[in-house]
Short mmCIF file of C-alpha atoms and ligand atoms in Angstrom, two decimals:
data_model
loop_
_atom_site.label_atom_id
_atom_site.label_comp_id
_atom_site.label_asym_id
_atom_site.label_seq_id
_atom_site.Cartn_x
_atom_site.Cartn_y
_atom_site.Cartn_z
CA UNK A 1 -4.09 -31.51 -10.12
CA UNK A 2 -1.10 -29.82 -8.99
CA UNK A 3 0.09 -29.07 -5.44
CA UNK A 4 1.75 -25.54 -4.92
CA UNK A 5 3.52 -26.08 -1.62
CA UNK A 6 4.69 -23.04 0.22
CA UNK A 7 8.45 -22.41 2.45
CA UNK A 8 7.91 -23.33 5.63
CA UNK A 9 8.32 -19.57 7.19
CA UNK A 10 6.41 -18.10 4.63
CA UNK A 11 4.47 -15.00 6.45
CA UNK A 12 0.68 -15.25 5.28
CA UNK A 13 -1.28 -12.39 5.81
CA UNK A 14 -3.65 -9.28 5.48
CA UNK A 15 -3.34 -5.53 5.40
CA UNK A 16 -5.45 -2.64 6.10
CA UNK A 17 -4.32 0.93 6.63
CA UNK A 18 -5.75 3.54 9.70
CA UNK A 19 -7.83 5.93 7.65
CA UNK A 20 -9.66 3.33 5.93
CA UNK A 21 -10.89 1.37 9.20
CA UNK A 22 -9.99 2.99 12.33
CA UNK A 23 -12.99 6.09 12.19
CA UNK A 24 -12.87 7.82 15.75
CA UNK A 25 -11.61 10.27 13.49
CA UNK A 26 -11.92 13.06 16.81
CA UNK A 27 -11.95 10.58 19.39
CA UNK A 28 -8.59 9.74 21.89
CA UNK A 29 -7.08 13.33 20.63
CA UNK A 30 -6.36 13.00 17.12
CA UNK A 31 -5.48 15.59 15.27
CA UNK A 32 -7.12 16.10 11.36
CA UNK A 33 -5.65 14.58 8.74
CA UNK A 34 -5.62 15.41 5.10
CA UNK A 35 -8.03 12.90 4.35
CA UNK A 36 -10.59 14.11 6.69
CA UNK A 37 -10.41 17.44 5.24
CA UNK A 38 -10.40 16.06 1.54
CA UNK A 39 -13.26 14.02 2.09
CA UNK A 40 -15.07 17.02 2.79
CA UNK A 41 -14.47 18.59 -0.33
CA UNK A 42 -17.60 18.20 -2.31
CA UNK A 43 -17.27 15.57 -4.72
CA UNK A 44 -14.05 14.45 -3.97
CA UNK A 45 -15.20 11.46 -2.64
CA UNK A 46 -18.15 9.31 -3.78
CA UNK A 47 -21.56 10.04 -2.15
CA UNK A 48 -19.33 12.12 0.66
CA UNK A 49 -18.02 9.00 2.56
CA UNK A 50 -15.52 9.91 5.30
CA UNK A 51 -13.07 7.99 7.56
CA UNK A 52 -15.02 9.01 11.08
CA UNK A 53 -16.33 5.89 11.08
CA UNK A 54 -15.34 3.60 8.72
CA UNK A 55 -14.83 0.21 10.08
CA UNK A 56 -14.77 1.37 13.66
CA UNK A 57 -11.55 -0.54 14.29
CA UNK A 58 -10.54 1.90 17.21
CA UNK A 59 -13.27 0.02 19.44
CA UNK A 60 -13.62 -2.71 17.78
CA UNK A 61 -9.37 -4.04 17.28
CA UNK A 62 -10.23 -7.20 20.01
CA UNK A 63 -12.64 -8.29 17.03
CA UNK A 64 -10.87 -7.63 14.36
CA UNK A 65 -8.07 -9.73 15.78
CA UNK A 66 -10.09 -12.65 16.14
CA UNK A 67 -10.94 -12.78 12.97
CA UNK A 68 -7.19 -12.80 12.15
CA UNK A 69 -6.66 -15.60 14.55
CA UNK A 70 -9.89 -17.45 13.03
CA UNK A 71 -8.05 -16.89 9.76
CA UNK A 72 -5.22 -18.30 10.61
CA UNK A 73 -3.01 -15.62 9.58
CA UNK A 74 0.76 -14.84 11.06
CA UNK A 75 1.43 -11.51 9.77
CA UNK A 76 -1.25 -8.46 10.05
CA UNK A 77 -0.05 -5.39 8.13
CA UNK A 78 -1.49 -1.90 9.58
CA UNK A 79 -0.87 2.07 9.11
CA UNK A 80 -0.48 4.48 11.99
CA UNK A 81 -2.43 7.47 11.99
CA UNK A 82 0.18 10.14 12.57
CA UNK A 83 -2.53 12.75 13.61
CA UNK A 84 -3.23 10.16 16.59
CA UNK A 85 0.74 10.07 17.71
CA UNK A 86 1.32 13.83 17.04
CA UNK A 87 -1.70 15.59 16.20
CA UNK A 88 -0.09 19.08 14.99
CA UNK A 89 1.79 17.01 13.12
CA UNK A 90 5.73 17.63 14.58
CA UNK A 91 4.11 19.22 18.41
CA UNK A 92 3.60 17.77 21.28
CA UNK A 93 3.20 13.70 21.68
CA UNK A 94 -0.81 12.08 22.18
CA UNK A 95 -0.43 9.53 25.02
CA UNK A 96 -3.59 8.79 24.27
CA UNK A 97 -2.53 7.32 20.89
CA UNK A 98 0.44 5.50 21.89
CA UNK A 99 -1.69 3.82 24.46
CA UNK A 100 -4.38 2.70 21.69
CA UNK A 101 -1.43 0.88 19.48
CA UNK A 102 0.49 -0.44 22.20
CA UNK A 103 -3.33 -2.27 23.24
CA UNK A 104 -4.11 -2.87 19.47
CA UNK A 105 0.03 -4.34 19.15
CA UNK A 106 -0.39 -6.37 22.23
CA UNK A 107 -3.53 -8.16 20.97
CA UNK A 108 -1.95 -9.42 17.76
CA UNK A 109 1.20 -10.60 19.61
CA UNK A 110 -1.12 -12.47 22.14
CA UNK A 111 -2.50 -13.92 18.96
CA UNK A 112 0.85 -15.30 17.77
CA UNK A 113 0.27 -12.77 14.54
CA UNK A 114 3.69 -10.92 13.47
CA UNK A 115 2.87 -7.01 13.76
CA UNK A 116 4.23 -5.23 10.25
CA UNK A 117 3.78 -1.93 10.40
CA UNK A 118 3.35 0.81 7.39
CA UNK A 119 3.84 4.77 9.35
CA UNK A 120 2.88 6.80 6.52
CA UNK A 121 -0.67 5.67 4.63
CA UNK A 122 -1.17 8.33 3.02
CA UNK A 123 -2.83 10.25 5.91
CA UNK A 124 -0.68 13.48 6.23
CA UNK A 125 -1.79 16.04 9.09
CA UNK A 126 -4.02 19.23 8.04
CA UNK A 127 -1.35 21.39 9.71
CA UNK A 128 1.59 20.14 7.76
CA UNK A 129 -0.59 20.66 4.86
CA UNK A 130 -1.56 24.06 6.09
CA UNK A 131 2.30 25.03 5.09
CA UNK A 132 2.69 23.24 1.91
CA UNK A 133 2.89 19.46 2.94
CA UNK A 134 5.17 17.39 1.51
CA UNK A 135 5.86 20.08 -1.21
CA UNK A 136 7.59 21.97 1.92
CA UNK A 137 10.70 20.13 3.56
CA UNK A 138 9.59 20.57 7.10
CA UNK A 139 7.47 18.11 6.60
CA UNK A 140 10.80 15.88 5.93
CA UNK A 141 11.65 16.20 9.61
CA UNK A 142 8.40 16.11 11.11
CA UNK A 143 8.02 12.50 9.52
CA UNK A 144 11.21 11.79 10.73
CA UNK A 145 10.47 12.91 14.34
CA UNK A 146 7.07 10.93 14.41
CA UNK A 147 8.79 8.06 12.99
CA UNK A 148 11.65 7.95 16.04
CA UNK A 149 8.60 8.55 18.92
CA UNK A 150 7.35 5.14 16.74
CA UNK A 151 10.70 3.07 16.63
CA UNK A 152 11.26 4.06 20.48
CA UNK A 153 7.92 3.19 21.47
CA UNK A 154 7.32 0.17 20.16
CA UNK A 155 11.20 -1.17 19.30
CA UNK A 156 10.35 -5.22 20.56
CA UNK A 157 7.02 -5.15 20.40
CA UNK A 158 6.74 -4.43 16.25
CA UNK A 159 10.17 -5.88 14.24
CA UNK A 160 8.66 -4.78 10.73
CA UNK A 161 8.40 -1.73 9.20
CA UNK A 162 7.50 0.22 6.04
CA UNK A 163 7.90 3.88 5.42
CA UNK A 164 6.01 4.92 3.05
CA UNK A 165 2.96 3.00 1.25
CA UNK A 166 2.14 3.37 -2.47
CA UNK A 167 4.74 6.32 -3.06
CA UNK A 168 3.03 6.92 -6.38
CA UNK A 169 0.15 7.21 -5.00
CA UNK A 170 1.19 9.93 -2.28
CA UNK A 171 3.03 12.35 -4.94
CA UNK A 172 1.58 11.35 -8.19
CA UNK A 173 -1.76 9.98 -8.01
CA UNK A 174 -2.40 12.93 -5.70
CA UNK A 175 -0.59 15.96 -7.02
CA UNK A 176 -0.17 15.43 -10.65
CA UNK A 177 -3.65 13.40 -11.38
CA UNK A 178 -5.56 15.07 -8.18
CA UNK A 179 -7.35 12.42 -7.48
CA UNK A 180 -6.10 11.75 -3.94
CA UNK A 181 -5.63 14.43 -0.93
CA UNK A 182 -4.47 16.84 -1.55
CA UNK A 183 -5.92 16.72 -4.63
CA UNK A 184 -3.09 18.73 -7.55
CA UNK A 185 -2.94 18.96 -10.63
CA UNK A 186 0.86 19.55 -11.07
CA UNK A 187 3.61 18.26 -12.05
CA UNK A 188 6.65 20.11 -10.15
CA UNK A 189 4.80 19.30 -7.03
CA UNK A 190 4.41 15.67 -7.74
CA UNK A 191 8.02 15.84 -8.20
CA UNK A 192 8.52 18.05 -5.22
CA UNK A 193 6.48 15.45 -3.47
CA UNK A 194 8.32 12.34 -4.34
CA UNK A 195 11.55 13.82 -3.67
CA UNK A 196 10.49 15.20 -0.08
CA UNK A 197 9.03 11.92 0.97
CA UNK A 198 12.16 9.99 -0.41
CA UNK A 199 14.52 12.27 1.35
CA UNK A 200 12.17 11.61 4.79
CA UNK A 201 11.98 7.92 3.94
CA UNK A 202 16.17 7.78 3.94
CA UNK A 203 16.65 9.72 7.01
CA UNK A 204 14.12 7.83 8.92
CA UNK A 205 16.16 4.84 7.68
CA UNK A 206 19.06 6.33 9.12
CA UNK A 207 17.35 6.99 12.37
CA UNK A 208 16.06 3.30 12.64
CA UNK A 209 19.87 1.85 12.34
CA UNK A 210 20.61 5.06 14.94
CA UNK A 211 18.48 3.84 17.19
CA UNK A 212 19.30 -0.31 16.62
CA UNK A 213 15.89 -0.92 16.29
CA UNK A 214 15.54 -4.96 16.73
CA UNK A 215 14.14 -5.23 13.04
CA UNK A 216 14.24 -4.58 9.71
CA UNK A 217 12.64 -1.79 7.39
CA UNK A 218 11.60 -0.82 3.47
CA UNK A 219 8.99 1.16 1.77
CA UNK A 220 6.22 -0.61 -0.48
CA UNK A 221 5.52 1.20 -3.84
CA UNK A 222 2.77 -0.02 -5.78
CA UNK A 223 4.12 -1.48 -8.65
CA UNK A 224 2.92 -1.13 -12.24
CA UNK A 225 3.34 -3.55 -15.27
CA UNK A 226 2.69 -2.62 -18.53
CA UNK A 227 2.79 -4.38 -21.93
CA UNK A 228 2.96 -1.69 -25.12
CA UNK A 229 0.00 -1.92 -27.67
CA UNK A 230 2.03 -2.02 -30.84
CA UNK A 231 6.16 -2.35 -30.88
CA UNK A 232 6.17 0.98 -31.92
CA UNK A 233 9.00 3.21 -30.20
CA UNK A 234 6.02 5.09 -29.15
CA UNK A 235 3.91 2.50 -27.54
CA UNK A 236 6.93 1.08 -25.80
CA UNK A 237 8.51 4.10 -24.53
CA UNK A 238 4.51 5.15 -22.74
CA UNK A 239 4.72 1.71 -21.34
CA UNK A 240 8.17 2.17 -20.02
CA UNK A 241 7.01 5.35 -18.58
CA UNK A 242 4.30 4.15 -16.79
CA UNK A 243 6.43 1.14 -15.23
CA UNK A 244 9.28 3.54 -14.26
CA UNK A 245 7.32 5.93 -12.93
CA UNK A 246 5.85 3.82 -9.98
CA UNK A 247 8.84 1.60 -9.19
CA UNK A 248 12.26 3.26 -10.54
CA UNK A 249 11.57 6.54 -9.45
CA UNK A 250 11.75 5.38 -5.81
CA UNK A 251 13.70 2.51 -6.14
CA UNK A 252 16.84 3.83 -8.40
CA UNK A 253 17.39 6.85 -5.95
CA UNK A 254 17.29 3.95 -2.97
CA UNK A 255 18.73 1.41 -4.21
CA UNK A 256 20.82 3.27 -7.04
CA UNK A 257 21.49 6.98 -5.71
CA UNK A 258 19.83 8.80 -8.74
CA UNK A 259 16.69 9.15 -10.79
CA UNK A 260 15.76 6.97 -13.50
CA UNK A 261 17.45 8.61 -16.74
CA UNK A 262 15.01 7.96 -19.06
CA UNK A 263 11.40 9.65 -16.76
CA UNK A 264 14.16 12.06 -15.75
CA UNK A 265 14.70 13.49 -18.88
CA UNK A 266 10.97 12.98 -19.96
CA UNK A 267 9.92 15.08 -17.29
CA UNK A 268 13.51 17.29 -17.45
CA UNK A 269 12.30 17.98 -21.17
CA UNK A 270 8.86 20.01 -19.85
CA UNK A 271 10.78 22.03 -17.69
CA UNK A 272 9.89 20.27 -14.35
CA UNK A 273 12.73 18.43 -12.34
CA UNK A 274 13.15 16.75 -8.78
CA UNK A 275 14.37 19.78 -6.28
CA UNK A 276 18.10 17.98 -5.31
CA UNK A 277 19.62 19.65 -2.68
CA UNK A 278 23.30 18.67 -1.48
CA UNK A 279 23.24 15.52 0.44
CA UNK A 280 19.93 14.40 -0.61
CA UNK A 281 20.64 11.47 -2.87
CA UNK A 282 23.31 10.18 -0.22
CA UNK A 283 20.25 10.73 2.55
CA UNK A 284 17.77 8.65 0.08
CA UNK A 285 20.59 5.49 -0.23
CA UNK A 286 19.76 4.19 2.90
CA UNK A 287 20.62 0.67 3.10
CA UNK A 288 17.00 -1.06 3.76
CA UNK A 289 15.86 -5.00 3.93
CA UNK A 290 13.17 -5.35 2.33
CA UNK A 291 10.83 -3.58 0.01
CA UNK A 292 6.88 -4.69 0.04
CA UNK A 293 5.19 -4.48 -3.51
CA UNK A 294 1.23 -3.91 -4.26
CA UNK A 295 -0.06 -5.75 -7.18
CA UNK A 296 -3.58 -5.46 -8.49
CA UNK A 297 -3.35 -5.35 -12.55
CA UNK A 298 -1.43 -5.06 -15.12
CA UNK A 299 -1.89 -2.57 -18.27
CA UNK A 300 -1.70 -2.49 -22.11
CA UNK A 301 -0.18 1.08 -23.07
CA UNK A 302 0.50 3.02 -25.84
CA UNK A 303 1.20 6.92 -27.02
CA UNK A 304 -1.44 9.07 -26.40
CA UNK A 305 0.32 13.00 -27.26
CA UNK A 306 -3.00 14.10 -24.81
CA UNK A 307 -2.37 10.74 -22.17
CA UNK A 308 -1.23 13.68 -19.34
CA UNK A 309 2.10 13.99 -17.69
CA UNK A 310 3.23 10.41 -19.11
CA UNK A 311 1.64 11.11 -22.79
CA UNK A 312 0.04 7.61 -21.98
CA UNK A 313 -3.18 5.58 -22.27
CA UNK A 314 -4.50 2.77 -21.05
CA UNK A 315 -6.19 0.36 -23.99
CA UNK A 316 -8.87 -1.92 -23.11
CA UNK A 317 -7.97 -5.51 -24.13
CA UNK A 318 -11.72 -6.65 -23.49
CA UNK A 319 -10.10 -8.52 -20.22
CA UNK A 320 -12.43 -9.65 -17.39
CA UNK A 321 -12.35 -6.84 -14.93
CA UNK A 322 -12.59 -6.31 -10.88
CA UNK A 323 -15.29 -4.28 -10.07
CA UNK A 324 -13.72 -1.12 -9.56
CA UNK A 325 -12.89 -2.05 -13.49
CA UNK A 326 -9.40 -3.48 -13.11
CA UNK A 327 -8.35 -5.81 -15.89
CA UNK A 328 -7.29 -9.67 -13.70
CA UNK A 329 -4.74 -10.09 -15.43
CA UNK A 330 -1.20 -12.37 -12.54
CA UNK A 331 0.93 -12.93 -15.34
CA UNK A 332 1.89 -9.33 -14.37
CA UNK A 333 2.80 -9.86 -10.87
CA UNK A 334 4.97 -12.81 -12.26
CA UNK A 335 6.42 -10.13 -14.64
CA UNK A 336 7.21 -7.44 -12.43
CA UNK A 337 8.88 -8.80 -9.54
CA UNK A 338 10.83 -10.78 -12.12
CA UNK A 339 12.06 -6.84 -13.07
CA UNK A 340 12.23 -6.04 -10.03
CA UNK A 341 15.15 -8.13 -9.77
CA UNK A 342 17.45 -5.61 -11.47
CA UNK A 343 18.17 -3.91 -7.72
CA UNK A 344 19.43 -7.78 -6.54
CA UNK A 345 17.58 -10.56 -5.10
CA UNK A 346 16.53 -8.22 -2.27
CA UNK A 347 13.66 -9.53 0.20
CA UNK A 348 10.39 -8.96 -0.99
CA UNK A 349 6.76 -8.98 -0.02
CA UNK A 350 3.78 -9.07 -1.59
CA UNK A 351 2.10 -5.78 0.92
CA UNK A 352 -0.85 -5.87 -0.99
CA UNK A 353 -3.02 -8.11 -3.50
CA UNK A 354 -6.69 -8.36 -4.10
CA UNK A 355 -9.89 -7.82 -6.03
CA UNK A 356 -12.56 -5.45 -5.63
CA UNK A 357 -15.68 -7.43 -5.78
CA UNK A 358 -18.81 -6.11 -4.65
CA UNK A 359 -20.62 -9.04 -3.78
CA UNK A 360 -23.36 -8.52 -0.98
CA UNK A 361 -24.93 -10.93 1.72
CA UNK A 362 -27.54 -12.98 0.52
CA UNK A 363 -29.24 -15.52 3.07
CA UNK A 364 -26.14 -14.85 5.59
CA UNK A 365 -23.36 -15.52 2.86
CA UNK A 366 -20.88 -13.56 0.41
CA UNK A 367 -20.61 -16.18 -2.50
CA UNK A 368 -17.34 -14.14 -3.85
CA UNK A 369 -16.33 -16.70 -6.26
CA UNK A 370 -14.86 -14.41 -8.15
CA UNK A 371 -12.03 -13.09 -5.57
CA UNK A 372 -11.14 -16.71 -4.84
CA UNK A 373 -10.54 -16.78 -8.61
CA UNK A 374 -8.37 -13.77 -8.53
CA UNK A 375 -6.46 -14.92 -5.34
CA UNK A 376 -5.65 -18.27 -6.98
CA UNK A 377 -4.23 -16.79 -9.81
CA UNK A 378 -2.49 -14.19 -8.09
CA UNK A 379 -0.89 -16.49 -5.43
CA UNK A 380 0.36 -19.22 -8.34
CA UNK A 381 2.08 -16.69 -9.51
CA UNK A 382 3.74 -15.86 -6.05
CA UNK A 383 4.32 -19.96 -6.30
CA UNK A 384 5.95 -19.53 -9.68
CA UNK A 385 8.49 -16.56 -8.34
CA UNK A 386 9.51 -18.49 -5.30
CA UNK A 387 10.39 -21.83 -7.40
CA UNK A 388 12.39 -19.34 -9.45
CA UNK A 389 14.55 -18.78 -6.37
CA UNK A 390 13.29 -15.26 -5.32
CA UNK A 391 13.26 -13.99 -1.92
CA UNK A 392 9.04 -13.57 -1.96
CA UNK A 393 8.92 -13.49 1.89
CA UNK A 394 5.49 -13.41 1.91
CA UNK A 395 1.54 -12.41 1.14
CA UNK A 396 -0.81 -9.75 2.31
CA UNK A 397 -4.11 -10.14 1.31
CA UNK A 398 -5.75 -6.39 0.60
CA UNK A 399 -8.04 -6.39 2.66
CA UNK A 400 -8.54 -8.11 5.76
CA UNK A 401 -12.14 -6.51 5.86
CA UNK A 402 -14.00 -3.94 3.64
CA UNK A 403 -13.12 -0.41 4.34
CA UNK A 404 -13.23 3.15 3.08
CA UNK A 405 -11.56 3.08 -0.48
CA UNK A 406 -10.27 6.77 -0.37
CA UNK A 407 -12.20 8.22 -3.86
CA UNK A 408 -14.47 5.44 -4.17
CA UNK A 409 -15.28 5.59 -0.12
CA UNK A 410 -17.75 2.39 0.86
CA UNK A 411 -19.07 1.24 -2.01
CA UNK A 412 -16.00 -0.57 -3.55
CA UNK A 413 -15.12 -3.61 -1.00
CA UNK A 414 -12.22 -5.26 -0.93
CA UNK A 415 -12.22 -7.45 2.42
CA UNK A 416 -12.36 -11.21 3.00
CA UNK A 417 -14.94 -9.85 5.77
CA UNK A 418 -17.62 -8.30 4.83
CA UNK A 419 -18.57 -5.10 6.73
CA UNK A 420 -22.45 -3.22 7.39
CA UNK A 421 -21.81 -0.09 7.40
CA UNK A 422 -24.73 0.61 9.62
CA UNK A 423 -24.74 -2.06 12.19
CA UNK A 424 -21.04 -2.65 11.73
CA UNK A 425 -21.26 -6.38 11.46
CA UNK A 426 -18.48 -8.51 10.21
CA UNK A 427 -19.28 -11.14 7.84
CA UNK A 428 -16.59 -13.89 6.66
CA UNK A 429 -17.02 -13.95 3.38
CA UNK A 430 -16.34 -17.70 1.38
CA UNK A 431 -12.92 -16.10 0.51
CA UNK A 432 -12.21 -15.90 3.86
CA UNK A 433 -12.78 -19.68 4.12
CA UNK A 434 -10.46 -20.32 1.17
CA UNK A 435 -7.82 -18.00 2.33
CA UNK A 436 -8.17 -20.01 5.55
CA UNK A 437 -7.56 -23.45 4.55
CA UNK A 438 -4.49 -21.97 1.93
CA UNK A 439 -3.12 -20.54 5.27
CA UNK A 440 -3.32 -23.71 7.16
CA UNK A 441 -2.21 -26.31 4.24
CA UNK A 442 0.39 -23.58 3.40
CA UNK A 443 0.01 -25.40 -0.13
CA UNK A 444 -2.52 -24.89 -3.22
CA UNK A 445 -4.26 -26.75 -4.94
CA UNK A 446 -4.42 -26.01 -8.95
CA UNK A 447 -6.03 -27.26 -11.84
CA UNK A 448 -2.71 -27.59 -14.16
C1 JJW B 501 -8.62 9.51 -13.98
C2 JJW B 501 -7.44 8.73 -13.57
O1 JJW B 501 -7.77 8.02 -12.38
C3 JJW B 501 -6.72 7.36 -11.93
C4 JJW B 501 -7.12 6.55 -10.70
O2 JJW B 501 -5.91 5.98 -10.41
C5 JJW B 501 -5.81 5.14 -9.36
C6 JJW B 501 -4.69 4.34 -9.37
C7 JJW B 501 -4.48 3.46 -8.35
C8 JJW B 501 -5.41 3.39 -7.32
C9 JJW B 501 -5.19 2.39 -6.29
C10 JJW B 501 -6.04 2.05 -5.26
N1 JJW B 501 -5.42 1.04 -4.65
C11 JJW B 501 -5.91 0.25 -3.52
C12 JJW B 501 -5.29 0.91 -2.31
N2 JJW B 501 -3.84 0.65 -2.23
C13 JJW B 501 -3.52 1.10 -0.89
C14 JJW B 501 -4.72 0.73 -0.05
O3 JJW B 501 -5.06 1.84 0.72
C15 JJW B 501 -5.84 0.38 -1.03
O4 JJW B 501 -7.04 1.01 -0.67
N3 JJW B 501 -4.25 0.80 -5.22
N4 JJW B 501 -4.12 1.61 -6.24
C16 JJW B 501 -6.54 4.20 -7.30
C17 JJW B 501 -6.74 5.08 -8.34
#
C-alpha cells in the first residue's frame, strides 16, 4: 500500500455550471439564453431535455450546500447565468439576480466553502445572439460590462474567478463541429469566436486589476492530450493539432501574445484566419494567476484527409470507456499539465475531472464502483504532478450532482449525487462517500 498525502492548503472540491442545474429558466427575471433556445431546436438535444428545470438549484441552493458541507469540500466551483444579471444581455441590471447569488454566495461562505466562480458557461444571451454573438464584437463589451457589475458586486465575498470555461468548447465545439449552441458548422466563425471571446477575456482582465478586485483570475480551457497512431509525420502532426487546438490557441495569445504558428498556418492555409484588429493581441496578454484545466480522456490520433477542420480521427484502442464512451485513460492528465508547463510553473487547477457513469439506485444505493475507479486514477496522477513540484492548487470534481449534459441532456450523469428528475431527490452516491473520506484524510490510499 502506498499513502498519497496531499499539501496542506490543497482546495478540494466540486463544480457545476448555471444552465446545467439552476432551471427557473423564466423565473426571478432572467432573460433567454442560447441554450434555452438551442434546446428547442428539434433534435439538438437528446429526447428534448431543457435547462427549465434541471436540478432546480435556484430553490433548492440551501440543499445543495449541505451536501457540500456533508462532503467535506472547501472549494465549490459555479457559473453565473448572465441572462439572470443582465437579461438583454448589455441593458439594464436584474436585482433580482444579484440578490439570488449574493443568498446562494452567502450560504457557501457560512459553510466555510471557498466560492470560485466561472462568468461565462457557455450560456450566451438570445439577444446577443440575435446580432451575431460572439462572431460580432459587441458582444466583447457586453461581457466585459456584465463581468464589472460581477467584480463590483461581489469583490470580498467571491476571491476566485474564471472567465471563460472550456474555450474550445464555446467557439469550436459549437461553431465549427455544431454540436453546441449555437450550433455552426464553420470555420471562420469558430475562429471569429475564439478571437472575440479572447479579446473579452483580456479586457475583463484588465477591468478586474482596474477595479483591485481582492483576488485573483484565469480562464479554464479544456485540455486535450493526444498520442499519434503511427510516428508518421501525418499521425503526429493530427495529434499536434488536436492538442494545440484546445490549449495553445488560448493560451499562446495569453500567455505568449500570438497564435500558435503551426494551427495558424493549418487553418491560414484554407483561407480562414483569426480577425486581429490593432491592439487586440496586447488586450488578450493580460497578466492572469491562474488557469483551471478540464481533464476527462485522452486520445490516440492519426491523419484522416476527411477528419474535418483538423484532418483528424480519433482511433479506438479497445480502452475501457465512460459511459458517454470516453476512453479512462490519467496517464494523460499526468501528460498534459506536464506540457502545460511550457507557459512557466503558473498556478493551476484541476476545474474539472470525472466519469460519466450511469449507474441508477437500486435498494436506496448508487454502487458507482466504477467512478471511484476513475477518480483514483485520475487524482494519483494529480499526486504524481504535485511531487514533481507543480503548482496543482487543487481538484474539482465534475460534478457535484447529476445535471443537464448540454447534447446528451439527463441521461448522461456525472454527479457524486444522484438526482430524480421527477421528484428531484438527491441521492449520495458511494463516490460521494469515497470522495468524502479523500477530502477529510487529504491523503490516498493506493494499491502500488
Ligand atoms: C461528432 C463529434 O462530436 C464531438 C462531441 O465533442 C464533444 C467534446 C467534448 C465534450 C465535453 C463535454 N464535457 C463535459 C462538460 N465540460 C463542461 C461541463 O459543462 C461539462 O458538462 N467536456 N467536454 C462534449 C462533446
Amino acid at each position: 500500500m502506498t499513502i498519497f498525502q496531499f499539501p496542506k492548503d490543497f482546495k478540494w472540491g466540486t463544480a457545476t455550471a448555471a444552465y446545467q442545474i439552476e432551471g427557473a429558466a423564466q423565473e426571478g427575471g432572467r432573460g433567454p439564453s442560447i441554450w434555452d433556445t438551442f434546446a428547442r431546436t428539434p433534435g439538438r438535444v437528446y429526447n428534448g431535455d431543457n435547462g427549465d428545470v434541471a436540478c432546480d438549484s435556484y430553490h433548492r441552493y440551501e440543499e445543495d450546500v449541505e451536501l457540500m458541507r456533508e462532503l467535506g469540500i472547501n472549494t465549490y466551483r459555479f457559473s453565473i447565468s448572465w441572462s439572470r444579471i443582465i437579461p438583454d444581455g448589455d441593458g439594464e441590471i436584474n436585482q433580482e439576480g444579484l440578490d439570488y447569488y449574493h443568498r446562494f454566495v452567502d450560504k457557501l461562505l457560512e459553510a466555510g466553502i471557498e466560492p470560485f466562480c466561472t462568468l461565462y458557461h457557455w450560456d450566451l444571451p438570445q439577444t446577443l445572439q440575435d446580432v451575431g454573438g460572439w462572431e460580432n464584437r459587441r458582444s466583447i463589451d457586453a461581457f466585459v460590462k456584465f463581468s464589472e457589475v460581477m467584480y463590483r458586486e461581489f469583490n470580498g465575498k467571491i476571491r476566485y474567478w474564471l472567465t471563460f470555461n472550456e474555450p474550445w468548447c464555446i467557439a469550436f465545439l459549437s461553431n465549427v463541429i455544431g454540436v453546441h449552441a449555437p450550433g455552426k458548422q464553420d470555420l471562420q466563425a469558430g475562429l471569429d469566436v475564439a478571437h472575440n471571446l479572447l479579446v473579452a477575456h483580456g479586457k475583463s482582465v484588465s477591468k478586474f486589476r482596474e477595479l483591485g478586485v481582492d483576488g485573483k483570475i484565469g480562464i479554464a480551457p479544456n485540455v486535450a492530450w493526444a498520442v499519434p497512431y503511427s510516428k508518421t509525420e501525418a499521425d503526429q502532426g493530427a495529434a499536434d493539432r488536436n492538442i494545440q487546438v484546445f490549449s495553445d490557441w488560448f493560451l499562446d495569445p495569453i500567455y505568449k501574445g500570438s497564435y500558435p504558428k503551426p494551427l495558424y498556418d493549418w487553418f491560414e492555409q484554407s483561407g480562414h484566419v483569426p480577425p486581429i484588429h490593432e491592439g487586440d493581441m496586447e488586450a488578450i496578454a493580460q497578466p492572469i494567476d491562474h488557469i483551471g484545466i478540464n481533464y476527462y480522456a485522452m486520445s490516440v490520433n492519426r491523419f484522416n484527409p476527411d477528419g474535418g477542420y483538423l484532418q483528424m480521427e480519433e482511433v479506438d484502442m479497445g480502452l475501457t470507456k465512460t459511459d458517454i464512451g470516453w476512453p479512462v485513460e490519467s496517464r494523460g492528465l499526468y501528460d498534459v499539465i506536464h506540457y502545460l508547463q511550457k507557459y512557466g510553473n503558473i498556478d493551476i487547477y484541476i476545474t474539472e475531472n470525472g466519469a460519466c457513469i450511469n449507474d441508477d439506485i437500486v435498494n436506496g444505493k448508487v454502487n458507482d464502483t466504477r467512478r471511484i475507479s476513475y477518480l483514483q486514477q485520475h487524482i494519483a496522477q494529480v499526486h504524481r504532478v504535485i511531487a514533481d513540484g507543480i503548482n496543482l492548487k487543487g481538484y474539482m470534481a465534475w460534478s457535484l450532482m447529476d445535471n443537464f449534459e448540454w447534447a446528451e441532456g439527463y441521461r448522461m450523469r456525472f454527479g457524486l449525487v444522484h438526482v430524480d428528475y421527477r421528484s428531484l431527490k438527491r441521492t449520495p452516491k458511494e463516490s460521494f462517500y469515497w470522495y468524502q473520506n479523500l477530502v477529510k484524510n487529504n491523503w490516498m490510499e493506493t494499491r502500488k
